[in-house]
Amino acid sequence: MASLPLRFKTKHRERTVVVEMDANKLERLASAFGFFNPDFLASLDRAERDIRAGRVRKVSSLRDLRA
């Protein structure tokens, strides 16, 4: 596997991490994760249609899923 040079910036008090990378490297990483897979893209289209149709609800806790 090829190396992926990344730059990390951490803020300990805020508990956040910022990752910087080249746009071409980001595209290569997305491809490795399968984000350009036709099945994945089709599932995104279905999810967007569900959101527009109102078939999605906000969940504040996993306990809400039991109901």
CSV table of N, CA and C in Angstrom, one decimal:
chain,number,residue,atom,x,y,z
A,1,MET,N,0.8,-1.2,0.0
A,1,MET,CA,0.0,0.0,0.0
A,1,MET,C,0.9,1.2,0.0
A,2,ALA,N,0.5,2.2,-0.8
A,2,ALA,CA,1.3,3.5,-0.9
A,2,ALA,C,1.2,4.3,0.4
A,3,SER,N,2.2,5.1,0.7
A,3,SER,CA,2.1,5.9,1.8
A,3,SER,C,1.3,7.2,1.5
A,4,LEU,N,0.7,7.7,2.5
A,4,LEU,CA,-0.2,8.9,2.4
A,4,LEU,C,0.3,10.0,3.4
A,5,PRO,N,1.0,11.0,2.9
A,5,PRO,CA,1.5,12.0,3.8
A,5,PRO,C,0.4,12.9,4.3
A,6,LEU,N,0.3,12.9,5.6
A,6,LEU,CA,-0.8,13.7,6.2
A,6,LEU,C,-0.1,14.7,7.2
A,7,ARG,N,-0.8,15.7,7.5
A,7,ARG,CA,-0.4,16.7,8.5
A,7,ARG,C,-1.5,16.8,9.6
A,8,PHE,N,-1.1,16.5,10.8
A,8,PHE,CA,-2.1,16.6,11.9
A,8,PHE,C,-1.9,17.8,12.8
A,9,LYS,N,-2.9,18.4,13.1
A,9,LYS,CA,-2.9,19.5,14.1
A,9,LYS,C,-3.8,19.2,15.2
A,10,THR,N,-3.4,19.1,16.4
A,10,THR,CA,-4.2,18.8,17.5
A,10,THR,C,-4.4,19.9,18.5
A,11,LYS,N,-5.6,20.0,19.1
A,11,LYS,CA,-5.8,21.0,20.1
A,11,LYS,C,-6.3,20.2,21.3
A,12,HIS,N,-5.5,20.0,22.3
A,12,HIS,CA,-5.8,19.1,23.4
A,12,HIS,C,-6.9,19.6,24.2
A,13,ARG,N,-7.1,20.9,24.4
A,13,ARG,CA,-8.2,21.4,25.3
A,13,ARG,C,-9.5,21.2,24.6
A,14,GLU,N,-9.5,21.4,23.3
A,14,GLU,CA,-10.8,21.2,22.6
A,14,GLU,C,-11.1,19.8,22.1
A,15,ARG,N,-10.1,18.9,22.3
A,15,ARG,CA,-10.2,17.5,21.9
A,15,ARG,C,-10.6,17.4,20.4
A,16,THR,N,-9.9,18.2,19.6
A,16,THR,CA,-10.2,18.1,18.1
A,16,THR,C,-8.9,17.9,17.4
A,17,VAL,N,-9.0,17.3,16.2
A,17,VAL,CA,-7.9,17.0,15.4
A,17,VAL,C,-8.2,17.5,14.0
A,18,VAL,N,-7.3,18.2,13.4
A,18,VAL,CA,-7.4,18.7,12.0
A,18,VAL,C,-6.4,17.9,11.2
A,19,VAL,N,-6.9,17.3,10.1
A,19,VAL,CA,-6.1,16.5,9.2
A,19,VAL,C,-6.0,17.3,7.9
A,20,GLU,N,-4.8,17.5,7.4
A,20,GLU,CA,-4.6,18.2,6.1
A,20,GLU,C,-3.9,17.2,5.1
A,21,MET,N,-4.5,17.2,3.9
A,21,MET,CA,-3.9,16.4,2.9
A,21,MET,C,-4.1,17.0,1.5
A,22,ASP,N,-3.4,16.6,0.5
A,22,ASP,CA,-3.5,17.1,-0.8
A,22,ASP,C,-4.8,16.6,-1.4
A,23,ALA,N,-5.4,17.3,-2.3
A,23,ALA,CA,-6.7,17.0,-2.9
A,23,ALA,C,-6.6,15.6,-3.7
A,24,ASN,N,-5.5,15.4,-4.4
A,24,ASN,CA,-5.3,14.2,-5.1
A,24,ASN,C,-5.2,13.0,-4.2
A,25,LYS,N,-4.5,13.2,-3.0
A,25,LYS,CA,-4.4,12.1,-2.0
A,25,LYS,C,-5.8,11.8,-1.4
A,26,LEU,N,-6.6,12.9,-1.2
A,26,LEU,CA,-8.0,12.7,-0.7
A,26,LEU,C,-8.8,11.8,-1.7
A,27,GLU,N,-8.7,12.1,-3.0
A,27,GLU,CA,-9.4,11.4,-4.0
A,27,GLU,C,-8.9,9.9,-4.0
A,28,ARG,N,-7.6,9.7,-3.8
A,28,ARG,CA,-7.1,8.3,-3.8
A,28,ARG,C,-7.6,7.6,-2.5
A,29,LEU,N,-7.7,8.3,-1.4
A,29,LEU,CA,-8.2,7.7,-0.2
A,29,LEU,C,-9.7,7.3,-0.3
A,30,ALA,N,-10.5,8.2,-0.9
A,30,ALA,CA,-11.9,8.0,-1.1
A,30,ALA,C,-12.1,6.8,-2.0
A,31,SER,N,-11.3,6.6,-3.0
A,31,SER,CA,-11.3,5.5,-3.9
A,31,SER,C,-11.0,4.2,-3.2
A,32,ALA,N,-10.0,4.3,-2.3
A,32,ALA,CA,-9.7,3.1,-1.5
A,32,ALA,C,-10.8,2.6,-0.6
A,33,PHE,N,-11.5,3.6,-0.1
A,33,PHE,CA,-12.7,3.3,0.8
A,33,PHE,C,-13.9,2.9,0.0
A,34,GLY,N,-13.9,3.0,-1.3
A,34,GLY,CA,-15.0,2.6,-2.1
A,34,GLY,C,-16.1,3.6,-2.3
A,35,PHE,N,-15.7,4.9,-2.1
A,35,PHE,CA,-16.7,5.9,-2.2
A,35,PHE,C,-17.1,6.2,-3.7
A,36,PHE,N,-16.4,5.7,-4.6
A,36,PHE,CA,-16.7,5.8,-6.1
A,36,PHE,C,-17.4,4.6,-6.6
A,37,ASN,N,-17.6,3.6,-5.7
A,37,ASN,CA,-18.3,2.4,-6.1
A,37,ASN,C,-19.7,2.7,-6.6
A,38,PRO,N,-20.2,2.1,-7.7
A,38,PRO,CA,-21.5,2.4,-8.2
A,38,PRO,C,-22.6,2.0,-7.2
A,39,ASP,N,-22.4,0.9,-6.4
A,39,ASP,CA,-23.4,0.5,-5.4
A,39,ASP,C,-23.5,1.6,-4.3
A,40,PHE,N,-22.3,2.1,-3.9
A,40,PHE,CA,-22.3,3.1,-2.8
A,40,PHE,C,-23.0,4.4,-3.3
A,41,LEU,N,-22.7,4.8,-4.5
A,41,LEU,CA,-23.3,6.0,-5.1
A,41,LEU,C,-24.8,5.8,-5.2
A,42,ALA,N,-25.3,4.6,-5.6
A,42,ALA,CA,-26.7,4.4,-5.7
A,42,ALA,C,-27.4,4.4,-4.3
A,43,SER,N,-26.7,4.0,-3.3
A,43,SER,CA,-27.2,4.0,-1.9
A,43,SER,C,-27.3,5.5,-1.4
A,44,LEU,N,-26.4,6.3,-1.9
A,44,LEU,CA,-26.5,7.7,-1.5
A,44,LEU,C,-27.7,8.4,-2.2
A,45,ASP,N,-28.0,8.0,-3.4
A,45,ASP,CA,-29.2,8.5,-4.1
A,45,ASP,C,-30.4,8.1,-3.4
A,46,ARG,N,-30.5,6.8,-3.0
A,46,ARG,CA,-31.7,6.3,-2.3
A,46,ARG,C,-31.8,7.1,-0.9
A,47,ALA,N,-30.7,7.3,-0.2
A,47,ALA,CA,-30.8,8.0,1.0
A,47,ALA,C,-31.3,9.5,0.8
A,48,GLU,N,-30.9,10.1,-0.2
A,48,GLU,CA,-31.3,11.5,-0.5
A,48,GLU,C,-32.8,11.5,-0.8
A,49,ARG,N,-33.3,10.5,-1.5
A,49,ARG,CA,-34.7,10.4,-1.8
A,49,ARG,C,-35.5,10.2,-0.5
A,50,ASP,N,-35.0,9.4,0.4
A,50,ASP,CA,-35.7,9.1,1.6
A,50,ASP,C,-35.7,10.4,2.5
A,51,ILE,N,-34.7,11.2,2.5
A,51,ILE,CA,-34.7,12.4,3.2
A,51,ILE,C,-35.7,13.4,2.7
A,52,ARG,N,-35.7,13.6,1.3
A,52,ARG,CA,-36.7,14.5,0.7
A,52,ARG,C,-38.1,14.0,1.0
A,53,ALA,N,-38.4,12.7,1.0
A,53,ALA,CA,-39.7,12.2,1.2
A,53,ALA,C,-40.1,12.2,2.7
A,54,GLY,N,-39.2,12.5,3.6
A,54,GLY,CA,-39.5,12.6,5.0
A,54,GLY,C,-39.5,11.2,5.7
A,55,ARG,N,-38.9,10.3,5.1
A,55,ARG,CA,-38.8,8.9,5.7
A,55,ARG,C,-37.7,8.8,6.7
A,56,VAL,N,-37.1,9.9,7.1
A,56,VAL,CA,-36.0,9.8,8.0
A,56,VAL,C,-36.3,10.6,9.3
A,57,ARG,N,-36.0,10.1,10.4
A,57,ARG,CA,-36.2,10.8,11.7
A,57,ARG,C,-34.9,11.0,12.5
A,58,LYS,N,-34.9,12.1,13.2
A,58,LYS,CA,-33.7,12.3,14.1
A,58,LYS,C,-33.8,11.4,15.3
A,59,VAL,N,-32.6,10.9,15.7
A,59,VAL,CA,-32.5,10.0,16.8
A,59,VAL,C,-31.5,10.7,17.8
A,60,SER,N,-32.0,11.0,19.0
A,60,SER,CA,-31.1,11.6,20.0
A,60,SER,C,-30.4,10.5,20.8
A,61,SER,N,-31.0,9.3,20.9
A,61,SER,CA,-30.4,8.3,21.7
A,61,SER,C,-30.6,6.9,21.0
A,62,LEU,N,-29.8,6.0,21.2
A,62,LEU,CA,-30.0,4.7,20.6
A,62,LEU,C,-31.2,4.0,21.3
A,63,ARG,N,-31.6,4.4,22.4
A,63,ARG,CA,-32.8,3.9,23.1
A,63,ARG,C,-34.0,4.2,22.3
A,64,ASP,N,-34.0,5.3,21.5
A,64,ASP,CA,-35.2,5.7,20.7
A,64,ASP,C,-35.4,4.6,19.6
A,65,LEU,N,-34.4,3.9,19.2
A,65,LEU,CA,-34.6,2.9,18.2
A,65,LEU,C,-35.4,1.7,18.6
A,66,ARG,N,-35.5,1.5,19.9
A,66,ARG,CA,-36.3,0.3,20.5
A,66,ARG,C,-37.7,0.5,20.3
A,67,ALA,N,-38.2,1.7,20.3
A,67,ALA,CA,-39.6,2.0,20.2
A,67,ALA,C,-40.2,1.7,18.8
